[in-house]
CSV table of N, CA and C in Angstrom, one decimal:
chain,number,residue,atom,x,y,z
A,1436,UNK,N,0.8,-1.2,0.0
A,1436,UNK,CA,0.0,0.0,0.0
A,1436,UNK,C,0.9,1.2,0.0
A,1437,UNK,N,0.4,1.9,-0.7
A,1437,UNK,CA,1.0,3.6,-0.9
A,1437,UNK,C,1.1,4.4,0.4
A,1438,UNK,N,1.4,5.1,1.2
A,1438,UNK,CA,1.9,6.0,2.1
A,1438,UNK,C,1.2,7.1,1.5
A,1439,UNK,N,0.8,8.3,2.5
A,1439,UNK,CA,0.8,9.8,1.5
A,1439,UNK,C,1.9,10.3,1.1
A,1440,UNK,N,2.9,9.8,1.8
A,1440,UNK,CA,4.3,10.8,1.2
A,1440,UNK,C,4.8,10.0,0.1
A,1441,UNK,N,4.4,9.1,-0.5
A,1441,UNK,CA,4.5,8.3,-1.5
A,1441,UNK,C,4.1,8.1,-2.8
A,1442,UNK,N,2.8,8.2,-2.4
A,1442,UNK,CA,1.9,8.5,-3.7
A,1442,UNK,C,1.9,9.5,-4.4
A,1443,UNK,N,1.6,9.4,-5.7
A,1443,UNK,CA,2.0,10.5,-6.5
A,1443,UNK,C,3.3,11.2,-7.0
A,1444,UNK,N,4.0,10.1,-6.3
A,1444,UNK,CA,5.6,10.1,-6.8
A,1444,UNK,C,6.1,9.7,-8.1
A,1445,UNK,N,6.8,10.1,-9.0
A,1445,UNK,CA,7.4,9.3,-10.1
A,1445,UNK,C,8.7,8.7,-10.1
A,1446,UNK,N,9.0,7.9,-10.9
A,1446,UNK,CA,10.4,7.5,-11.1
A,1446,UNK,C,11.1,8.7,-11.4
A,1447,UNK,N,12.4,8.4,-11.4
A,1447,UNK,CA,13.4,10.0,-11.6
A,1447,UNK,C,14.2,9.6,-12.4
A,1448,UNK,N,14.9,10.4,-13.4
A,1448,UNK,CA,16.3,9.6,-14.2
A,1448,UNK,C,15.8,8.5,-15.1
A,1449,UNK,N,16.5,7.9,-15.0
A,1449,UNK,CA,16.8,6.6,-15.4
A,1449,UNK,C,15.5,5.6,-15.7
A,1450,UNK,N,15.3,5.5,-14.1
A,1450,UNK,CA,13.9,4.8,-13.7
A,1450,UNK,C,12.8,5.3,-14.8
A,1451,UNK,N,12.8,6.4,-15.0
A,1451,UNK,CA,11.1,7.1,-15.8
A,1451,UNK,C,11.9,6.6,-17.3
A,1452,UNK,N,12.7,6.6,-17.6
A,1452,UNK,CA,13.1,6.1,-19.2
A,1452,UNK,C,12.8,5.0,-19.4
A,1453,UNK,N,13.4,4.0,-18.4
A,1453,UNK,CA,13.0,2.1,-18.3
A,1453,UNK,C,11.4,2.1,-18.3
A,1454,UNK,N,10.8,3.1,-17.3
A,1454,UNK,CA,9.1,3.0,-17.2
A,1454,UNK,C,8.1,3.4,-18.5
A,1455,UNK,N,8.9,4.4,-19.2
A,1455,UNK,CA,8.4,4.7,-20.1
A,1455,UNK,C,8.9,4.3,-21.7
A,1456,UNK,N,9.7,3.0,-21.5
A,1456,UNK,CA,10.8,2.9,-23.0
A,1456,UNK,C,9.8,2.4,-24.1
A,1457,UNK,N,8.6,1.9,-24.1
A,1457,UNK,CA,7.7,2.0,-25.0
A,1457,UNK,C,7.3,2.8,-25.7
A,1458,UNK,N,6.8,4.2,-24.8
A,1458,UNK,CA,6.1,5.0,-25.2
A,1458,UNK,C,7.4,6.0,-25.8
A,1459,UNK,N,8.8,5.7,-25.4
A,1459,UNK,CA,9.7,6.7,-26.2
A,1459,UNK,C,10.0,6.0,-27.5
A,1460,UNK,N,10.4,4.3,-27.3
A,1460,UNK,CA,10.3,3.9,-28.5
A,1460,UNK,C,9.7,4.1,-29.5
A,1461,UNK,N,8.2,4.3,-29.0
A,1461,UNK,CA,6.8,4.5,-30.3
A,1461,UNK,C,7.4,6.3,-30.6
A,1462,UNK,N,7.5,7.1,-30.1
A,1462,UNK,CA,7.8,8.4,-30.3
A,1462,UNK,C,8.7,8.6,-31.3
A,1463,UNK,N,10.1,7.5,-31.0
A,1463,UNK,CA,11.0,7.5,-32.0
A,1463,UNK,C,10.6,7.1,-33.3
A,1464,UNK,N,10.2,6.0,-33.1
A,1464,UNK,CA,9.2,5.5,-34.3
A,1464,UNK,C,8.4,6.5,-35.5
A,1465,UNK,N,7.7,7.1,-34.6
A,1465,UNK,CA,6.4,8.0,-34.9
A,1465,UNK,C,7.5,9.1,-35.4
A,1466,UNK,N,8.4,9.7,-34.8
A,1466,UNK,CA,9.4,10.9,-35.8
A,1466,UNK,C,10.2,10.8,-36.5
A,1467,UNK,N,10.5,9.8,-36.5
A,1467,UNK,CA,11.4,9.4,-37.9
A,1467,UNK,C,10.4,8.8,-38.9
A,1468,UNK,N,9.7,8.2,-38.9
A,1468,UNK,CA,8.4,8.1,-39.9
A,1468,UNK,C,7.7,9.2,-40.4
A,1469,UNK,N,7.4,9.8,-39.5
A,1469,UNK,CA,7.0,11.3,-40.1
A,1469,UNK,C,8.0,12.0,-41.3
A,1470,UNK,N,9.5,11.9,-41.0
A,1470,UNK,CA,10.0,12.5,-41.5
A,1470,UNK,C,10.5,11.7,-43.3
A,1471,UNK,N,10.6,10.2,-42.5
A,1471,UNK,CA,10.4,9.7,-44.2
A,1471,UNK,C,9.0,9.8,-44.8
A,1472,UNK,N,8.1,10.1,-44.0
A,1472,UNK,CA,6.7,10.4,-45.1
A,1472,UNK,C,6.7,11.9,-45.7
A,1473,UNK,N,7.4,12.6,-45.1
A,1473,UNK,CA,7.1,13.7,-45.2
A,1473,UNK,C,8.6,14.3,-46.8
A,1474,UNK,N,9.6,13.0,-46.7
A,1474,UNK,CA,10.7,13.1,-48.4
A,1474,UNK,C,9.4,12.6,-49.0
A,1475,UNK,N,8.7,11.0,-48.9
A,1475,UNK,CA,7.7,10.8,-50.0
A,1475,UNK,C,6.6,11.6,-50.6
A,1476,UNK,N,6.0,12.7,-49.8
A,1476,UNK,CA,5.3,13.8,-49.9
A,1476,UNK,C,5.9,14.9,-50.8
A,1477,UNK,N,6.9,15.5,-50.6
A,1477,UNK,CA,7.5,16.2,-50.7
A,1477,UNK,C,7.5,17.1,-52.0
A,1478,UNK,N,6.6,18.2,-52.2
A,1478,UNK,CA,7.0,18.7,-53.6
A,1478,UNK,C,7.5,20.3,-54.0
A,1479,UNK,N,7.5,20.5,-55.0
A,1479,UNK,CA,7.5,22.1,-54.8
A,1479,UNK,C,8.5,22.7,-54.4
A,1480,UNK,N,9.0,23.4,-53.3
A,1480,UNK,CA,10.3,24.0,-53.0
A,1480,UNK,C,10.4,23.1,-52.0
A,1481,UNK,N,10.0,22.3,-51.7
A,1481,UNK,CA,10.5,21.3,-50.4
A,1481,UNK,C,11.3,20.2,-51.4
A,1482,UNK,N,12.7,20.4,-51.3
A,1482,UNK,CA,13.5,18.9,-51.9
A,1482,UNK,C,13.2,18.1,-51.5
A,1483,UNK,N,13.6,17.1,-52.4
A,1483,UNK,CA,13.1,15.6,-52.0
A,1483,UNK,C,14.6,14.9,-51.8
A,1484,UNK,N,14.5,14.1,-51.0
A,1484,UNK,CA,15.3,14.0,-50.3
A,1484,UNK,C,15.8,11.7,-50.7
A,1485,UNK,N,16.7,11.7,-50.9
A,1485,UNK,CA,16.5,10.3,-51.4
A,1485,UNK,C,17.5,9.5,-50.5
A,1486,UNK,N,17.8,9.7,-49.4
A,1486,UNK,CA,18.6,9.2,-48.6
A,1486,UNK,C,17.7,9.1,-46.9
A,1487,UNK,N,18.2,8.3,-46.3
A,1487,UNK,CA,17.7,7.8,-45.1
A,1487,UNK,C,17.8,9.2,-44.3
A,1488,UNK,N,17.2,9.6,-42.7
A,1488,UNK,CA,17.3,11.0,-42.1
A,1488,UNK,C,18.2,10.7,-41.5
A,1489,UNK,N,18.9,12.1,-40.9
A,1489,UNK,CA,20.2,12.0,-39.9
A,1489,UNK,C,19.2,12.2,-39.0
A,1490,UNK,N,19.4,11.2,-38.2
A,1490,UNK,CA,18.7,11.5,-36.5
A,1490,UNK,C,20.0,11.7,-35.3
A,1491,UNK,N,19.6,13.2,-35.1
A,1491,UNK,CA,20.9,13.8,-33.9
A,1491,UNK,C,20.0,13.7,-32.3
A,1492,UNK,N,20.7,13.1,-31.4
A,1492,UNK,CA,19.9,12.6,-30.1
A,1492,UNK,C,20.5,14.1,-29.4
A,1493,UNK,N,19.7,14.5,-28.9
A,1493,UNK,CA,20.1,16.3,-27.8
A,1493,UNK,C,19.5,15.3,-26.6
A,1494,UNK,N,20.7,15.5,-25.6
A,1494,UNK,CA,20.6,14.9,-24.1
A,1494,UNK,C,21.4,15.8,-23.3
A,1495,UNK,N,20.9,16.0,-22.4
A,1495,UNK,CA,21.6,16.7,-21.0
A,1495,UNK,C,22.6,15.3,-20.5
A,1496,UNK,N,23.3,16.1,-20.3
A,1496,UNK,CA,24.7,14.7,-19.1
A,1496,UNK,C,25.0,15.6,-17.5
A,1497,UNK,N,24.4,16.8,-17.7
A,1497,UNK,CA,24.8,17.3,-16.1
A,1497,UNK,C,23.2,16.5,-15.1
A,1498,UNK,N,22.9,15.8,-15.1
A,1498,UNK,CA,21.8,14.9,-14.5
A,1498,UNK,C,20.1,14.5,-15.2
A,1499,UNK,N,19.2,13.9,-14.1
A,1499,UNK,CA,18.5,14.0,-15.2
A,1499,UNK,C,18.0,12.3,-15.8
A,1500,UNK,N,17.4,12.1,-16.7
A,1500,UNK,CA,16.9,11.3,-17.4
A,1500,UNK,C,18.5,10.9,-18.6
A,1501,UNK,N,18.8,11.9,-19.6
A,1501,UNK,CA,19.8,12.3,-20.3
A,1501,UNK,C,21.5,11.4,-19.7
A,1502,UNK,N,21.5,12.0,-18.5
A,1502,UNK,CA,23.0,11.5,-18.5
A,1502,UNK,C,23.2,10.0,-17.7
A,1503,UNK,N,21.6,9.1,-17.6
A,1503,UNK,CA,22.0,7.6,-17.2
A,1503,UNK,C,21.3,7.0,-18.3
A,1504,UNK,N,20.8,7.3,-19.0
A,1504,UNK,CA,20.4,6.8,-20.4
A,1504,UNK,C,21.2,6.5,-21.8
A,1505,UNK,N,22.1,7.2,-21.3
A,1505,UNK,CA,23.2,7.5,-23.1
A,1505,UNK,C,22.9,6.6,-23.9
A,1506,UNK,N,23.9,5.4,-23.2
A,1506,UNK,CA,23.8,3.9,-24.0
A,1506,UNK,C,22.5,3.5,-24.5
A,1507,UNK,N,21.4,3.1,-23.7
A,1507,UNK,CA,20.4,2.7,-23.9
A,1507,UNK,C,20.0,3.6,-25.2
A,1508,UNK,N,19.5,4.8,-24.9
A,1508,UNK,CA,18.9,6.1,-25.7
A,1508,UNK,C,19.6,5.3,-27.6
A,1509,UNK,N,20.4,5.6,-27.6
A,1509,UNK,CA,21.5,5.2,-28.6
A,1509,UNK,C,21.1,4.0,-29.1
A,1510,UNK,N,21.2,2.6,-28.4
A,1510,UNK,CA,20.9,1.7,-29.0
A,1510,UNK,C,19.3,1.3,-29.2
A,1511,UNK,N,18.5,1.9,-28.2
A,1511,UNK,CA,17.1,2.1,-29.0
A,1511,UNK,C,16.7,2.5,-29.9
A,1512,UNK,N,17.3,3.8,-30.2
A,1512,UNK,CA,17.3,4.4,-31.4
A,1512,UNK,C,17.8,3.7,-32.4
A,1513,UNK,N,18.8,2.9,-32.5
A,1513,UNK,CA,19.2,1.8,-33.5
A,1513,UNK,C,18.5,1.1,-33.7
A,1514,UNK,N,17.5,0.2,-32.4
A,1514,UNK,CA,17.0,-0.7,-32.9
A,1514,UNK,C,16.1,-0.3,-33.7
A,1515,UNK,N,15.3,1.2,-33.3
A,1515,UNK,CA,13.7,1.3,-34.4
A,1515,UNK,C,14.2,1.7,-35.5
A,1516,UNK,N,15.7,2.1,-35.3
A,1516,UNK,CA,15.9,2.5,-37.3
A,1516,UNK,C,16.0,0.4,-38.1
A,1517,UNK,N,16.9,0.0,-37.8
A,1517,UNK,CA,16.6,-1.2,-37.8
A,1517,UNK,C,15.1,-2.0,-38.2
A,1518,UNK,N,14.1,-1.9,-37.3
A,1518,UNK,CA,13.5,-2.2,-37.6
A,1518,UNK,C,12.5,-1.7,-38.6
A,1519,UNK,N,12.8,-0.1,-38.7
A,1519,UNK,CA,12.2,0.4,-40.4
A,1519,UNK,C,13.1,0.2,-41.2
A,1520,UNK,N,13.8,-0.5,-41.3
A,1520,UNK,CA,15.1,-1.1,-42.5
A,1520,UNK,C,15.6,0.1,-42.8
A,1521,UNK,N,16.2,0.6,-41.8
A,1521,UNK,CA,17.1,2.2,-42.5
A,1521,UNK,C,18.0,1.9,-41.7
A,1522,UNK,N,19.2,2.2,-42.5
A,1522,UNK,CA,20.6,2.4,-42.1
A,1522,UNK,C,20.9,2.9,-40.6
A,1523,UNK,N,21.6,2.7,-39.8
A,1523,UNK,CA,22.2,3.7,-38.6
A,1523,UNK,C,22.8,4.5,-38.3
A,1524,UNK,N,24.0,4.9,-39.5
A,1524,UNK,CA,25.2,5.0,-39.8
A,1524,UNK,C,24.5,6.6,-40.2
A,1525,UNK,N,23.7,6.9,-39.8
A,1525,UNK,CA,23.1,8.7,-40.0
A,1525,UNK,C,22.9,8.9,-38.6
A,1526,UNK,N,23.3,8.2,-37.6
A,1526,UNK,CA,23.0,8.8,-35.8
A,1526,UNK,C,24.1,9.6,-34.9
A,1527,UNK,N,23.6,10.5,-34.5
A,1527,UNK,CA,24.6,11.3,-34.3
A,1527,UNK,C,24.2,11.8,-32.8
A,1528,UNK,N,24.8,12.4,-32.1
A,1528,UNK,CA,24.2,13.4,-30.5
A,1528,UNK,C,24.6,14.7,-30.2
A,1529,UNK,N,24.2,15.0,-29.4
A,1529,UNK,CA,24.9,16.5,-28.9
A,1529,UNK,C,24.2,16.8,-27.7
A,1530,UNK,N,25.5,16.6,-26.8
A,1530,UNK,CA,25.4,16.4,-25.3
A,1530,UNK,C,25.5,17.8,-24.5
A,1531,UNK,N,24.6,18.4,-23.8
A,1531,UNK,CA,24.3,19.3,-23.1
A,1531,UNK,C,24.7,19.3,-21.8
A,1532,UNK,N,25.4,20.0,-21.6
A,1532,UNK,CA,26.3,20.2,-19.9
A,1532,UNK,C,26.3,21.4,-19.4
A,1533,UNK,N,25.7,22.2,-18.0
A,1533,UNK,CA,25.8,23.3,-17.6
A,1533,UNK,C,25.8,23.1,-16.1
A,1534,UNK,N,26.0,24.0,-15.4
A,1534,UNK,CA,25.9,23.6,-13.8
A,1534,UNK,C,25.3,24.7,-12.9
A,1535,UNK,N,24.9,24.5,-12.1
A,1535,UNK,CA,23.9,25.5,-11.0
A,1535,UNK,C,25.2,26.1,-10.6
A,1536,UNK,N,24.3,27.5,-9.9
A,1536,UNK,CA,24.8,28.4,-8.7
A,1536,UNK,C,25.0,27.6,-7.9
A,1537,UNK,N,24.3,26.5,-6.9
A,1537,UNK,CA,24.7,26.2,-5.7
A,1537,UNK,C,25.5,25.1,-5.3
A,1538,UNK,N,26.3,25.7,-5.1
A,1538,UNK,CA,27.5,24.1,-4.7
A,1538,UNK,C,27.3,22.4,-4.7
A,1539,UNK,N,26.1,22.5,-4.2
A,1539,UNK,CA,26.3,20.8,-4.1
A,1539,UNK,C,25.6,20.3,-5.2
A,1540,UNK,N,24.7,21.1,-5.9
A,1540,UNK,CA,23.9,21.1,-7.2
A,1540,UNK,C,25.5,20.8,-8.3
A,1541,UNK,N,26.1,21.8,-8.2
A,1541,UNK,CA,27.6,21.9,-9.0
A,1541,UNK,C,28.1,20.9,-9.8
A,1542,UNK,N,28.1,20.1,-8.1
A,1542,UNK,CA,29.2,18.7,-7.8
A,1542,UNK,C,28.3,17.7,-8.7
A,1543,UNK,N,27.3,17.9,-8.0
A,1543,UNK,CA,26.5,17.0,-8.6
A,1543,UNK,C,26.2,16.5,-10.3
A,1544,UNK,N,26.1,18.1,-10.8
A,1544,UNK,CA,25.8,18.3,-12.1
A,1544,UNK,C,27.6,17.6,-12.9
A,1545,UNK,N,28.7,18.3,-12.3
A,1545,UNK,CA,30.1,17.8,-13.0
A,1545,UNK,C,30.2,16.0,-12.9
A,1546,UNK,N,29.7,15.7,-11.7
A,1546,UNK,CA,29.8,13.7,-11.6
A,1546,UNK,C,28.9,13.4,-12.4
A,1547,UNK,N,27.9,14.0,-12.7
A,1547,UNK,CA,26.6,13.4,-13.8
A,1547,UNK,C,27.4,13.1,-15.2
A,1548,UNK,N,28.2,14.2,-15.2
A,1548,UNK,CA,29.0,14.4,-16.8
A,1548,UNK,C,30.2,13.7,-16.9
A,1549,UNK,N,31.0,13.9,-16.0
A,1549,UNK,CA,31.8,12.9,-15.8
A,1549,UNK,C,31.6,11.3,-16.1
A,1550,UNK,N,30.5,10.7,-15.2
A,1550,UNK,CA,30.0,9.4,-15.6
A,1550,UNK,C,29.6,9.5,-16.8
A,1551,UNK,N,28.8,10.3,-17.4
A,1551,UNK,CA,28.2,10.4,-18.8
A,1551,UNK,C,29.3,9.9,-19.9
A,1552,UNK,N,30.3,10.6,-19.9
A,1552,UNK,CA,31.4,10.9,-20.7
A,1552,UNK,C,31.9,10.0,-20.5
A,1553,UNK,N,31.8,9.1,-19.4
A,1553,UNK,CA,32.9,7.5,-19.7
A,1553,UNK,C,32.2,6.7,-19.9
A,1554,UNK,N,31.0,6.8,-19.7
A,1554,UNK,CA,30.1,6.0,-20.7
A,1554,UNK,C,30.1,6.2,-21.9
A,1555,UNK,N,30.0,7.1,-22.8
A,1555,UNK,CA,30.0,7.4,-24.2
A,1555,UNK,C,31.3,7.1,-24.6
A,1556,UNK,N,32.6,7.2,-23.8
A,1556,UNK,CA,33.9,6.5,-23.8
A,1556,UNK,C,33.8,5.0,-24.3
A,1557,UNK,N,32.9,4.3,-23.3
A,1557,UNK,CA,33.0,2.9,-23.4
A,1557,UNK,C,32.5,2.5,-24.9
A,1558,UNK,N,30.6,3.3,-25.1
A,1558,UNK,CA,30.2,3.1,-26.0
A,1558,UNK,C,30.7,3.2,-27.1
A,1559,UNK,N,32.0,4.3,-27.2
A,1559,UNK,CA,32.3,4.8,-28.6
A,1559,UNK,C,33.7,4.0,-28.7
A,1560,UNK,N,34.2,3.0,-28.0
A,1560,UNK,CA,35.3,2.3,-28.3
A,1560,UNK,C,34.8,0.6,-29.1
A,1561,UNK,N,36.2,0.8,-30.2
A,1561,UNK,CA,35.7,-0.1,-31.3
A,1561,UNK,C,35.4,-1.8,-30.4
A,1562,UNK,N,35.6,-2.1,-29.4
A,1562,UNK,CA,35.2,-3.5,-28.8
A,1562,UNK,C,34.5,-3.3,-27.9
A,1563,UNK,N,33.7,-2.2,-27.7
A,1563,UNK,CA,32.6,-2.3,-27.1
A,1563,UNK,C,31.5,-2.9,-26.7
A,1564,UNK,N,31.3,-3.4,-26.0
A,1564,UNK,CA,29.7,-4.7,-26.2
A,1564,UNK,C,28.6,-3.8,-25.2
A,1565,UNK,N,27.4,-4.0,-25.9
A,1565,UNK,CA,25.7,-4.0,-24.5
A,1565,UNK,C,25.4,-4.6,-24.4
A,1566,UNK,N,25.0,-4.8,-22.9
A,1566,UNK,CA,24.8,-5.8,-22.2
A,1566,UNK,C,23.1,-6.0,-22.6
A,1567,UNK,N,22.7,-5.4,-22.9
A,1567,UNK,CA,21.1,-5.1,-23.4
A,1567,UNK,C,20.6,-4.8,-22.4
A,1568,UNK,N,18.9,-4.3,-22.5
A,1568,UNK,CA,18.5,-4.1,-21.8
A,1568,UNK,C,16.8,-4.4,-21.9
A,1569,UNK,N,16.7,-5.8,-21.0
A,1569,UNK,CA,15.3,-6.7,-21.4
A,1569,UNK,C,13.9,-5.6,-21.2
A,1570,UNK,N,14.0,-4.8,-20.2
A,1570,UNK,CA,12.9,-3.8,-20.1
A,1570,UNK,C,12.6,-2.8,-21.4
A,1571,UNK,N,13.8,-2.5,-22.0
A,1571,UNK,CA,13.8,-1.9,-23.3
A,1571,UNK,C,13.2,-3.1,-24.4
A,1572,UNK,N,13.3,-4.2,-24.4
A,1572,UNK,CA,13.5,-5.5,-25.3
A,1572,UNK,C,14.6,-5.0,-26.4
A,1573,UNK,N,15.9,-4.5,-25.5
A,1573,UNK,CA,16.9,-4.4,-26.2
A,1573,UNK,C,17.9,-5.5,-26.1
A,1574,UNK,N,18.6,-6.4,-27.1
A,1574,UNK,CA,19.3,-7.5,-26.5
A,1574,UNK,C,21.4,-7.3,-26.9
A,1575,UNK,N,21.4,-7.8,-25.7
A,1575,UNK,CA,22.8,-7.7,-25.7
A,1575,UNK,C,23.6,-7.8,-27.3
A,1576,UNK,N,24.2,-7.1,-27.1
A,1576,UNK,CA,25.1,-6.7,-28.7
A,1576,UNK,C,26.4,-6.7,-28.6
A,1577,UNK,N,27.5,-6.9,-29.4
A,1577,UNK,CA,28.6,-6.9,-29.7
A,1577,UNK,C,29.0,-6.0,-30.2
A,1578,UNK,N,30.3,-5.3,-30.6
A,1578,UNK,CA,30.8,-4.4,-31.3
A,1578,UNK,C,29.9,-4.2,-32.5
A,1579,UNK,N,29.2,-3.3,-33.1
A,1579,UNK,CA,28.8,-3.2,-34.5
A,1579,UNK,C,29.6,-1.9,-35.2
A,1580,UNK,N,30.7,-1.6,-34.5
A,1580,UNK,CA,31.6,-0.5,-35.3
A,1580,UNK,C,31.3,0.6,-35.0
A,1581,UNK,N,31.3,1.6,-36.0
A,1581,UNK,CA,30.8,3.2,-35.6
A,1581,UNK,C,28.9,3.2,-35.4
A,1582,UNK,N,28.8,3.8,-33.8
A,1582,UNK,CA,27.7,3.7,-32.8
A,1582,UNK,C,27.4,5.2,-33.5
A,1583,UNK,N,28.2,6.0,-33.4
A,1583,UNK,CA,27.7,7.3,-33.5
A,1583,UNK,C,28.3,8.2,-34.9
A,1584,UNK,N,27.8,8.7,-35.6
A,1584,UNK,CA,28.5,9.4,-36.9
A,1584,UNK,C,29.0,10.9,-35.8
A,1585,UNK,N,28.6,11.5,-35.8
A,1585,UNK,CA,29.0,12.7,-34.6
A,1585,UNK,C,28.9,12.9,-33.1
A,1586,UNK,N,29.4,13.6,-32.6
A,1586,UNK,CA,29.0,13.2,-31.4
A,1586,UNK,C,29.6,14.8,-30.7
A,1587,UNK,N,28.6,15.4,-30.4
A,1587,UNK,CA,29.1,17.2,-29.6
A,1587,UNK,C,28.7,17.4,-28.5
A,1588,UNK,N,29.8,17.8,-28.2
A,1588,UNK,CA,29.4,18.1,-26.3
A,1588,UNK,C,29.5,19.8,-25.9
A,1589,UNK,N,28.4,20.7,-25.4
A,1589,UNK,CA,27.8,21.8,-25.3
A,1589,UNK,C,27.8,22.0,-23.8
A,1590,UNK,N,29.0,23.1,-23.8
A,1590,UNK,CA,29.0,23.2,-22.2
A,1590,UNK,C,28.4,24.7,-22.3
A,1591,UNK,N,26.9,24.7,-21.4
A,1591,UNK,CA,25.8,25.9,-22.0
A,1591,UNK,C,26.5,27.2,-21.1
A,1592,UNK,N,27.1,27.0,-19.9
A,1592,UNK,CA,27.5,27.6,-19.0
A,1592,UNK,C,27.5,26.9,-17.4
A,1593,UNK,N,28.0,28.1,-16.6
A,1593,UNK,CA,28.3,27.4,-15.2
A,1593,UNK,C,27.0,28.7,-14.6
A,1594,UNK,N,27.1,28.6,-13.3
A,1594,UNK,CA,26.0,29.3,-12.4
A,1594,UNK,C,24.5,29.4,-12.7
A,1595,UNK,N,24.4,28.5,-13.7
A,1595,UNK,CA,23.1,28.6,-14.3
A,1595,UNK,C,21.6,28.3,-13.3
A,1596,UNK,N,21.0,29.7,-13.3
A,1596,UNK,CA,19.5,29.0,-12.6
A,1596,UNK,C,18.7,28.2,-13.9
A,1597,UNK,N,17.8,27.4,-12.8
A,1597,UNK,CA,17.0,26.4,-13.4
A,1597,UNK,C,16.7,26.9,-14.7
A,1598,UNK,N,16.2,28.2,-14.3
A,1598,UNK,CA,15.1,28.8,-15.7
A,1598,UNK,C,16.2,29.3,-16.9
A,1599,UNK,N,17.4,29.5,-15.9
A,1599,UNK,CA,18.3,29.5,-17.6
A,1599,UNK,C,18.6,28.6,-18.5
């Protein structure tokens, strides 16, 4: 049974990604579909476009959903291009880093990125393996070569309040 200090709680991070990797998978799905329906549409001053889309992933790594997700994010995204028979080899990121005014927010925000960044380390080295991840129905993988065509890291600034 739920507590009142309990209920109405969400998962945080990580947890709300794993809870919700359906409803992001279909999202993924659902935008990159759009975007190849929208080359087959396409007329008039809108070029048509005869190659697969670059899908660039924008993720925060100073905490967050973003900086315990990388790997996962990334190979999800592989699998639904996969499974609309399009190439991978158009995926790319650009990693968002900034840090609060308040000290322990700071620390906090620099070890989020820190861990982030050696995980994108691990993922981006050529003998890499994932371990998968069955809540995703992502399954363990081996090296498949280049994971990421680009990969940019955006430090937005330091003392940043929330609303900046």
């Amino acid at each position: 049974p739920k507590s009142q200090q309990t209920e109405g709680l969400r998962p945080l991070g990580r947890l709300a990604f794993i809870d919700h990797g359906n409803q992001i998978r279909a999202a993924i799905r659902e935008a990159i579909e759009s975007v190849m329906d929208a080359q087959k549409d396409s007329v008039g001053t809108v070029p048509r476009l005869n190659s697969p889309p670059h899908v660039v992933l924008i993720q925060s790594i100073s905490g967050g959903t973003g900086s315990g997700s990388l790997t996962d994010i990334v190979h999800l995204t592989r699998s639904v291009l996969r499974e609309l028979k399009l190439p991978a080899n158009g995926l790319s990121a650009v990693l968002l880093h900034s840090t609060s005014p308040k000290p322990a927010q700071k620390e906090i925000a620099r070890a989020n990125a820190y861990a982030s960044l050696l995980e994108l380390n691990h993922l981006l080295h050529p003998n890499a393996s994932y371990p998968g991840e069955p809540l995703l129905h992502l399954e363990p993988l081996v090296s498949q070569g280049e994971l990421l065509r680009d990969c940019y890291v955006v430090h937005l600034g330091d003392d940043l309040a929330q609303e900046d």
